[in-house]
Amino acid sequence: MNNLQKIAPLFSGWNETLIWSVLQGHMGYAIADDGEVPTAAQVVLGDFCFFAGKPSVAFAAKAAAREIVPQNEAWGDAIEQAFGCRAQRRLRYAILKEPGVFSRTKLQKYIDALPAEYELRLFDEEIYRRSMLEDWSCDFCACFADISDFLSRGIGVAVLHNGIFVSGASSYSVYDGGFEIEIDTKPEYRNQGLASACGAKLILTALERNLYPSWDAFDLRSVALAEKLGYHVDHPYPIYMLKD
């Protein structure tokens, strides 16, 4: 859909940066039930689509991504009717957006605690290419058009071990004045403080650039890491994961 302003009122009050990214024209796209007078729409970015407006089973069936977020319970019902047992409901956790909440001293301590055998490095062309090669890391840059797009608009922090990329934090998506954080660690390197270190470095880098590093938690483990870095939970919300 080209005229995003026509669907913007349907998403009014939804405090989700991926929606902002699409409606502000930064990345992703939107689909409406009617191009001139839309009553329902979905915005799509990366693995996610968000449904808003008048709930419709037929329109829900056109979900363009595998992780579907309903605006309300009526949309949840429509998604369940459209996909049946393929739509598995679970909870994500919205995190409060509080620009002044971070302690730079505390964040620096997490960076300083990184064991000596690990190296922190900002994403560059080499790290970008490495991140796109493995399943655990490909989402760090996947929403950007290409390497030039990421290096001009995105931010990423990598943890290297003996030259191997093992943990990272990056801007999954961008919106006016900020970005949404993506953070992960290669499974065999977890529980060593690597995510804390690269997450802290990403937040500090964002603050230096006058950008807000928004966080939305996949699960309670992600909530715990967010709280460790200074964030506070807002509320849980439902999401549907489409299975084959």
Coordinates of N, CA, C and O in Angstrom, one line a residue, residues 24-170:
Q24 N 6.1 5.1 9.1 CA 7.0 6.2 8.9 C 7.8 6.1 7.6 O 8.6 7.0 7.2
G25 N 7.7 4.9 6.9 CA 8.3 4.7 5.6 C 9.7 4.3 5.7 O 10.4 4.3 4.6
H26 N 10.2 3.8 6.8 CA 11.6 3.4 6.9 C 11.9 2.0 6.3 O 12.9 1.8 5.7
M27 N 11.0 1.1 6.5 CA 11.2 -0.3 6.1 C 9.9 -1.1 6.2 O 9.0 -0.6 6.9
G28 N 9.8 -2.3 5.6 CA 8.6 -3.1 5.7 C 7.6 -2.5 4.7 O 7.8 -1.6 3.9
Y29 N 6.3 -3.1 4.9 CA 5.3 -2.6 4.0 C 3.9 -2.9 4.7 O 3.9 -3.5 5.7
A30 N 2.9 -2.4 4.0 CA 1.5 -2.5 4.6 C 0.6 -3.1 3.6 O 0.7 -2.9 2.3
I31 N -0.5 -3.8 4.0 CA -1.5 -4.3 3.2 C -2.9 -3.9 3.8 O -3.0 -4.1 5.0
A32 N -3.8 -3.4 3.0 CA -5.1 -3.0 3.5 C -6.2 -3.7 2.8 O -6.0 -4.3 1.7
D33 N -7.3 -3.8 3.4 CA -8.5 -4.5 2.7 C -9.1 -3.6 1.6 O -9.7 -4.2 0.7
D34 N -8.8 -2.3 1.6 CA -9.3 -1.4 0.6 C -8.3 -0.3 0.5 O -7.9 0.3 1.5
G35 N -7.8 0.0 -0.7 CA -6.8 1.0 -0.9 C -7.3 2.4 -0.7 O -6.5 3.3 -0.3
E36 N -8.6 2.7 -0.9 CA -9.1 4.0 -0.7 C -9.8 4.3 0.7 O -9.5 5.3 1.3
V37 N -10.6 3.3 1.1 CA -11.2 3.5 2.4 C -11.0 2.2 3.2 O -11.9 1.3 3.4
P38 N -9.8 2.0 3.8 CA -9.4 0.8 4.5 C -10.2 0.7 5.8 O -10.3 1.7 6.6
T39 N -10.6 -0.5 6.1 CA -11.2 -0.8 7.5 C -10.4 -1.7 8.3 O -10.6 -1.9 9.5
A40 N -9.4 -2.4 7.6 CA -8.5 -3.3 8.2 C -7.2 -3.3 7.5 O -7.2 -3.0 6.3
A41 N -6.1 -3.5 8.2 CA -4.8 -3.5 7.6 C -3.8 -4.3 8.4 O -4.0 -4.6 9.6
Q42 N -2.8 -4.7 7.7 CA -1.6 -5.3 8.4 C -0.4 -4.6 8.0 O -0.2 -4.2 6.8
V43 N 0.5 -4.4 8.9 CA 1.9 -3.9 8.6 C 2.8 -5.1 8.8 O 2.7 -5.8 9.8
V44 N 3.8 -5.2 7.9 CA 4.7 -6.3 7.9 C 6.1 -5.9 7.9 O 6.5 -5.0 7.1
L45 N 6.9 -6.4 8.8 CA 8.3 -6.1 8.9 C 9.0 -7.3 9.4 O 8.8 -7.8 10.5
G46 N 10.0 -7.8 8.6 CA 10.7 -9.0 9.1 C 9.8 -10.2 9.3 O 9.0 -10.5 8.4
D47 N 9.9 -10.8 10.4 CA 9.2 -12.0 10.7 C 7.8 -11.7 11.3 O 7.0 -12.6 11.6
F48 N 7.4 -10.4 11.4 CA 6.2 -10.0 12.1 C 5.2 -9.3 11.2 O 5.5 -8.5 10.3
C49 N 3.9 -9.6 11.5 CA 2.8 -8.7 10.9 C 1.9 -8.4 12.0 O 1.6 -9.2 13.0
F50 N 1.3 -7.2 11.9 CA 0.4 -6.6 13.0 C -0.9 -6.3 12.3 O -1.0 -5.6 11.4
F51 N -2.0 -6.9 12.9 CA -3.3 -6.7 12.3 C -4.1 -5.6 13.2 O -4.1 -5.7 14.4
A52 N -4.7 -4.7 12.5 CA -5.5 -3.6 13.2 C -6.8 -3.3 12.3 O -6.9 -3.6 11.2
G53 N -7.7 -2.6 13.0 CA -8.9 -2.2 12.4 C -10.1 -3.2 12.7 O -10.1 -3.8 13.7
K54 N -11.0 -3.3 11.7 CA -12.1 -4.2 11.9 C -11.7 -5.6 11.7 O -11.3 -6.0 10.6
P55 N -11.9 -6.5 12.7 CA -11.4 -7.9 12.6 C -12.2 -8.6 11.4 O -13.4 -8.4 11.2
S56 N -11.4 -9.4 10.7 CA -11.9 -10.2 9.6 C -11.2 -11.5 9.5 O -9.9 -11.5 9.4
V57 N -11.9 -12.6 9.5 CA -11.2 -13.9 9.3 C -10.6 -14.0 7.9 O -9.4 -14.5 7.8
A58 N -11.3 -13.5 6.9 CA -10.7 -13.6 5.5 C -9.5 -12.8 5.4 O -8.5 -13.2 4.7
F59 N -9.4 -11.6 6.0 CA -8.2 -10.8 5.9 C -7.1 -11.3 6.8 O -5.9 -11.3 6.4
A60 N -7.4 -11.9 7.9 CA -6.4 -12.5 8.8 C -5.7 -13.6 8.1 O -4.5 -13.9 8.2
A61 N -6.5 -14.3 7.2 CA -5.9 -15.5 6.5 C -4.8 -15.0 5.5 O -4.1 -15.8 5.0
K62 N -4.7 -13.7 5.2 CA -3.7 -13.2 4.3 C -2.5 -12.7 5.0 O -1.7 -12.0 4.5
A63 N -2.3 -13.2 6.3 CA -1.1 -12.8 7.0 C 0.2 -13.1 6.2 O 0.4 -14.1 5.6
A64 N 1.0 -12.0 6.1 CA 2.2 -12.1 5.3 C 3.5 -12.4 6.0 O 4.6 -12.3 5.5
A65 N 3.4 -12.8 7.3 CA 4.5 -13.2 8.1 C 4.1 -14.3 9.0 O 2.9 -14.5 9.3
R66 N 5.1 -15.0 9.6 CA 4.8 -16.1 10.4 C 4.6 -15.8 11.9 O 4.1 -16.7 12.7
E67 N 4.8 -14.6 12.3 CA 4.6 -14.2 13.7 C 3.5 -13.1 13.6 O 3.8 -12.0 13.2
I68 N 2.3 -13.4 14.1 CA 1.2 -12.5 13.9 C 0.8 -11.9 15.2 O 0.5 -12.6 16.2
V69 N 0.7 -10.6 15.2 CA 0.3 -9.8 16.5 C -1.1 -9.2 16.3 O -1.3 -8.4 15.4
P70 N -2.1 -9.6 17.1 CA -3.4 -9.0 17.0 C -3.6 -7.8 17.8 O -3.0 -7.6 18.8
Q71 N -4.3 -6.8 17.2 CA -4.6 -5.6 18.0 C -5.4 -5.8 19.2 O -5.2 -5.1 20.2
N72 N -6.2 -6.8 19.2 CA -7.1 -7.1 20.4 C -7.6 -8.6 20.3 O -7.2 -9.3 19.4
E73 N -8.4 -8.9 21.2 CA -8.9 -10.3 21.3 C -9.7 -10.7 20.1 O -9.7 -11.9 19.7
A74 N -10.5 -9.8 19.6 CA -11.3 -10.1 18.4 C -10.4 -10.4 17.2 O -10.8 -11.4 16.5
W75 N -9.3 -9.7 17.1 CA -8.4 -10.1 16.0 C -7.8 -11.5 16.3 O -7.5 -12.3 15.4
G76 N -7.5 -11.7 17.6 CA -7.0 -13.1 18.0 C -7.9 -14.2 17.6 O -7.5 -15.2 17.1
D77 N -9.2 -14.0 17.8 CA -10.2 -14.9 17.4 C -10.2 -15.1 15.9 O -10.3 -16.3 15.4
A78 N -10.1 -14.0 15.2 CA -10.1 -14.1 13.7 C -8.9 -14.9 13.2 O -9.0 -15.7 12.3
I79 N -7.7 -14.7 13.8 CA -6.5 -15.4 13.5 C -6.7 -16.9 13.8 O -6.3 -17.8 12.9
E80 N -7.2 -17.2 14.9 CA -7.5 -18.6 15.3 C -8.4 -19.3 14.3 O -8.2 -20.5 13.9
Q81 N -9.5 -18.6 13.9 CA -10.4 -19.2 12.9 C -9.8 -19.4 11.6 O -10.0 -20.3 10.9
A82 N -8.9 -18.4 11.2 CA -8.3 -18.5 9.9 C -7.3 -19.6 9.8 O -7.2 -20.2 8.7
F83 N -6.5 -19.9 10.8 CA -5.4 -20.8 10.7 C -5.6 -22.1 11.6 O -4.8 -23.0 11.5
G84 N -6.6 -22.1 12.5 CA -6.8 -23.3 13.3 C -5.6 -23.6 14.1 O -4.9 -22.8 14.7
C85 N -5.3 -24.9 14.2 CA -4.2 -25.4 15.0 C -2.8 -24.9 14.5 O -1.8 -25.1 15.2
R86 N -2.7 -24.4 13.3 CA -1.4 -23.9 12.8 C -1.0 -22.6 13.6 O 0.2 -22.3 13.7
A87 N -2.0 -21.9 14.1 CA -1.6 -20.7 14.9 C -1.5 -21.0 16.4 O -2.4 -21.3 17.1
Q88 N -0.2 -21.0 16.8 CA 0.1 -21.3 18.2 C 0.2 -20.0 19.0 O 1.2 -19.2 18.7
R89 N -0.6 -19.8 20.0 CA -0.6 -18.6 20.8 C 0.4 -18.7 21.9 O 0.5 -19.7 22.6
R90 N 1.2 -17.6 22.1 CA 2.1 -17.5 23.2 C 2.2 -16.0 23.6 O 1.5 -15.2 23.0
L91 N 3.0 -15.7 24.6 CA 3.1 -14.4 25.1 C 4.5 -13.8 24.7 O 5.5 -14.5 24.8
R92 N 4.5 -12.5 24.3 CA 5.7 -11.7 24.3 C 5.5 -10.6 25.4 O 4.4 -10.5 26.0
Y93 N 6.5 -9.8 25.7 CA 6.5 -8.9 26.8 C 6.9 -7.5 26.3 O 8.1 -7.3 25.8
A94 N 6.0 -6.6 26.3 CA 6.3 -5.2 25.9 C 7.1 -4.6 27.1 O 6.9 -4.8 28.2
I95 N 8.2 -3.8 26.7 CA 9.0 -3.1 27.6 C 8.8 -1.6 27.6 O 8.7 -1.1 26.5
L96 N 8.8 -1.0 28.7 CA 8.5 0.4 28.8 C 9.6 1.2 28.0 O 10.8 0.8 28.0
K97 N 9.2 2.3 27.4 CA 10.1 3.2 26.7 C 10.4 4.4 27.6 O 9.6 5.3 27.7
E98 N 11.6 4.3 28.2 CA 11.9 5.3 29.2 C 13.3 5.9 28.9 O 14.3 5.3 29.3
P99 N 13.4 7.0 28.1 CA 14.7 7.5 27.7 C 15.7 7.8 28.7 O 16.9 7.6 28.5
G100 N 15.3 8.2 29.9 CA 16.2 8.6 30.9 C 16.6 7.5 32.0 O 17.2 7.8 33.0
V101 N 16.2 6.3 31.7 CA 16.3 5.2 32.7 C 17.7 4.6 32.8 O 18.0 4.0 33.8
F102 N 18.6 4.7 31.8 CA 19.8 4.0 31.8 C 20.9 4.6 32.7 O 21.1 5.8 32.7
S103 N 21.7 3.7 33.3 CA 22.8 4.1 34.1 C 24.1 3.7 33.2 O 24.4 2.6 33.0
R104 N 24.7 4.8 32.7 CA 25.9 4.5 31.9 C 27.0 3.8 32.7 O 27.7 3.0 32.2
T105 N 27.1 4.1 34.0 CA 28.1 3.5 34.8 C 27.9 2.0 34.9 O 28.8 1.1 34.8
K106 N 26.6 1.6 35.2 CA 26.2 0.2 35.3 C 26.5 -0.5 34.0 O 27.0 -1.7 33.9
L107 N 26.1 0.1 32.9 CA 26.3 -0.5 31.6 C 27.8 -0.8 31.3 O 28.1 -1.8 30.7
Q108 N 28.6 0.2 31.6 CA 30.0 0.1 31.4 C 30.6 -1.1 32.2 O 31.5 -1.8 31.7
K109 N 30.0 -1.3 33.4 CA 30.5 -2.4 34.2 C 30.3 -3.8 33.5 O 31.1 -4.7 33.6
Y110 N 29.2 -3.9 32.8 CA 28.9 -5.2 32.1 C 29.9 -5.3 30.9 O 30.3 -6.5 30.6
I111 N 30.2 -4.2 30.3 CA 31.2 -4.3 29.2 C 32.6 -4.7 29.8 O 33.3 -5.5 29.3
D112 N 33.0 -4.1 30.9 CA 34.3 -4.3 31.5 C 34.4 -5.7 32.0 O 35.5 -6.3 32.2
A113 N 33.2 -6.3 32.4 CA 33.2 -7.7 32.9 C 33.4 -8.8 31.8 O 33.5 -10.0 32.2
L114 N 33.4 -8.4 30.6 CA 33.6 -9.4 29.5 C 35.0 -10.0 29.7 O 36.0 -9.4 29.8
P115 N 35.0 -11.4 29.7 CA 36.3 -12.1 29.9 C 37.3 -11.7 28.8 O 37.0 -11.4 27.7
A116 N 38.6 -11.8 29.2 CA 39.6 -11.3 28.4 C 39.7 -12.0 27.0 O 40.2 -11.4 26.1
E117 N 39.3 -13.2 27.0 CA 39.4 -14.0 25.7 C 38.4 -13.5 24.6 O 38.4 -14.0 23.5
Y118 N 37.5 -12.6 25.0 CA 36.5 -12.2 24.1 C 36.8 -10.7 23.7 O 37.3 -9.9 24.4
E119 N 36.3 -10.4 22.4 CA 36.5 -9.1 21.9 C 35.2 -8.5 21.5 O 34.4 -9.1 20.8
L120 N 35.0 -7.2 21.8 CA 33.8 -6.5 21.4 C 34.2 -5.7 20.1 O 35.2 -5.0 20.1
R121 N 33.3 -5.7 19.1 CA 33.6 -5.0 17.9 C 32.3 -4.5 17.3 O 31.3 -5.2 17.2
L122 N 32.2 -3.3 16.8 CA 31.1 -2.7 16.1 C 30.9 -3.5 14.8 O 31.9 -3.8 14.2
F123 N 29.7 -3.6 14.3 CA 29.5 -4.3 13.0 C 30.2 -3.5 11.9 O 30.1 -2.3 11.9
D124 N 30.8 -4.2 11.0 CA 31.4 -3.6 9.8 C 31.0 -4.6 8.7 O 30.2 -5.5 8.9
E125 N 31.6 -4.4 7.5 CA 31.2 -5.2 6.4 C 31.5 -6.7 6.7 O 30.7 -7.6 6.4
E126 N 32.6 -7.0 7.3 CA 33.0 -8.4 7.6 C 32.0 -9.0 8.6 O 31.5 -10.2 8.3
I127 N 31.6 -8.3 9.7 CA 30.7 -8.9 10.6 C 29.3 -9.0 10.0 O 28.6 -10.0 10.3
Y128 N 28.9 -8.0 9.2 CA 27.6 -8.1 8.5 C 27.5 -9.4 7.7 O 26.6 -10.2 7.8
R129 N 28.6 -9.7 6.9 CA 28.5 -10.9 6.1 C 28.5 -12.2 6.9 O 27.9 -13.2 6.6
R130 N 29.3 -12.2 8.0 CA 29.3 -13.3 8.9 C 27.9 -13.6 9.5 O 27.4 -14.7 9.6
S131 N 27.3 -12.5 9.9 CA 26.0 -12.6 10.6 C 24.9 -13.2 9.7 O 24.0 -13.9 10.1
M132 N 25.0 -13.0 8.4 CA 24.0 -13.5 7.4 C 24.2 -15.0 7.1 O 23.4 -15.6 6.4
L133 N 25.3 -15.6 7.6 CA 25.6 -17.0 7.2 C 25.0 -18.0 8.1 O 24.9 -19.2 7.7
E134 N 24.6 -17.6 9.4 CA 24.2 -18.6 10.3 C 22.8 -18.3 10.8 O 22.4 -17.2 10.9
D135 N 22.0 -19.4 11.1 CA 20.6 -19.2 11.6 C 20.5 -18.4 12.8 O 19.6 -17.6 12.9
W136 N 21.4 -18.6 13.8 CA 21.3 -17.9 15.1 C 21.5 -16.4 14.9 O 21.0 -15.6 15.7
S137 N 22.2 -15.9 13.9 CA 22.6 -14.5 13.8 C 22.0 -13.8 12.6 O 22.2 -12.6 12.4
C138 N 21.3 -14.5 11.7 CA 20.9 -13.8 10.4 C 19.9 -12.7 10.6 O 19.8 -11.8 9.8
D139 N 19.1 -12.7 11.8 CA 18.2 -11.7 12.0 C 18.8 -10.3 12.4 O 18.1 -9.3 12.4
F140 N 20.1 -10.3 12.7 CA 20.7 -9.1 13.1 C 20.6 -8.0 12.1 O 20.4 -6.8 12.4
C141 N 20.6 -8.4 10.8 CA 20.6 -7.4 9.7 C 19.6 -7.6 8.6 O 19.5 -6.9 7.6
A142 N 18.7 -8.7 8.8 CA 17.9 -9.1 7.8 C 16.8 -8.1 7.3 O 16.4 -8.2 6.1
C143 N 16.4 -7.2 8.1 CA 15.4 -6.3 7.7 C 15.9 -5.1 6.8 O 15.1 -4.3 6.3
F144 N 17.2 -5.0 6.7 CA 17.8 -4.0 5.9 C 17.9 -4.5 4.4 O 18.1 -5.7 4.2
A145 N 17.9 -3.6 3.5 CA 17.9 -3.9 2.1 C 19.2 -4.7 1.7 O 19.2 -5.6 0.9
D146 N 20.3 -4.2 2.2 CA 21.6 -4.8 1.8 C 22.7 -4.2 2.8 O 22.3 -3.5 3.8
I147 N 23.9 -4.6 2.5 CA 25.0 -4.2 3.5 C 25.1 -2.7 3.5 O 25.4 -2.1 4.6
S148 N 25.0 -2.0 2.4 CA 25.1 -0.5 2.4 C 24.0 0.1 3.3 O 24.3 1.1 4.0
D149 N 22.8 -0.4 3.2 CA 21.7 0.1 3.9 C 21.9 -0.1 5.4 O 21.7 0.8 6.2
F150 N 22.4 -1.3 5.8 CA 22.7 -1.5 7.3 C 23.8 -0.6 7.8 O 23.7 0.0 8.8
L151 N 24.9 -0.5 7.0 CA 26.0 0.3 7.5 C 25.7 1.8 7.6 O 26.3 2.5 8.3
S152 N 24.7 2.2 6.8 CA 24.4 3.6 6.8 C 23.3 4.0 7.9 O 23.3 5.0 8.4
R153 N 22.4 3.0 8.2 CA 21.3 3.3 9.1 C 21.3 2.4 10.3 O 20.6 2.8 11.3
G154 N 22.0 1.3 10.3 CA 21.9 0.4 11.4 C 23.1 0.5 12.4 O 24.1 1.2 12.1
I155 N 23.0 -0.2 13.5 CA 24.1 -0.3 14.5 C 24.2 -1.7 14.9 O 23.1 -2.4 15.2
G156 N 25.4 -2.3 15.1 CA 25.5 -3.6 15.7 C 26.8 -3.7 16.5 O 27.8 -3.0 16.2
V157 N 26.7 -4.6 17.5 CA 27.9 -4.9 18.3 C 28.1 -6.4 18.3 O 27.1 -7.1 18.6
A158 N 29.3 -6.8 18.0 CA 29.6 -8.3 18.0 C 30.6 -8.6 19.1 O 31.4 -7.8 19.5
V159 N 30.4 -9.9 19.6 CA 31.4 -10.5 20.5 C 32.1 -11.5 19.7 O 31.5 -12.4 19.1
L160 N 33.5 -11.4 19.6 CA 34.3 -12.4 18.9 C 35.1 -13.2 19.9 O 35.6 -12.7 20.9
H161 N 35.2 -14.5 19.6 CA 36.1 -15.4 20.4 C 37.0 -16.1 19.5 O 36.6 -16.9 18.7
N162 N 38.3 -15.8 19.6 CA 39.3 -16.3 18.7 C 38.9 -16.1 17.3 O 39.1 -16.9 16.4
G163 N 38.4 -14.9 17.0 CA 38.0 -14.5 15.7 C 36.6 -15.0 15.2 O 36.2 -14.6 14.1
I164 N 36.0 -15.8 16.1 CA 34.7 -16.4 15.7 C 33.6 -15.5 16.3 O 33.6 -15.1 17.4
F165 N 32.6 -15.2 15.5 CA 31.4 -14.4 15.9 C 30.5 -15.2 16.7 O 29.9 -16.2 16.2
V166 N 30.3 -14.9 18.0 CA 29.6 -15.8 18.9 C 28.4 -15.1 19.6 O 27.6 -15.8 20.2
S167 N 28.3 -13.8 19.6 CA 27.2 -13.1 20.3 C 27.1 -11.7 19.6 O 28.1 -11.2 19.1
G168 N 25.9 -11.2 19.7 CA 25.7 -9.9 19.1 C 24.4 -9.2 19.5 O 23.5 -9.8 20.1
A169 N 24.4 -7.9 19.3 CA 23.2 -7.0 19.5 C 23.2 -6.0 18.4 O 24.2 -5.5 18.0
S170 N 22.0 -5.8 17.8 CA 21.9 -4.9 16.7 C 20.6 -4.2 16.6 O 19.7 -4.5 17.4

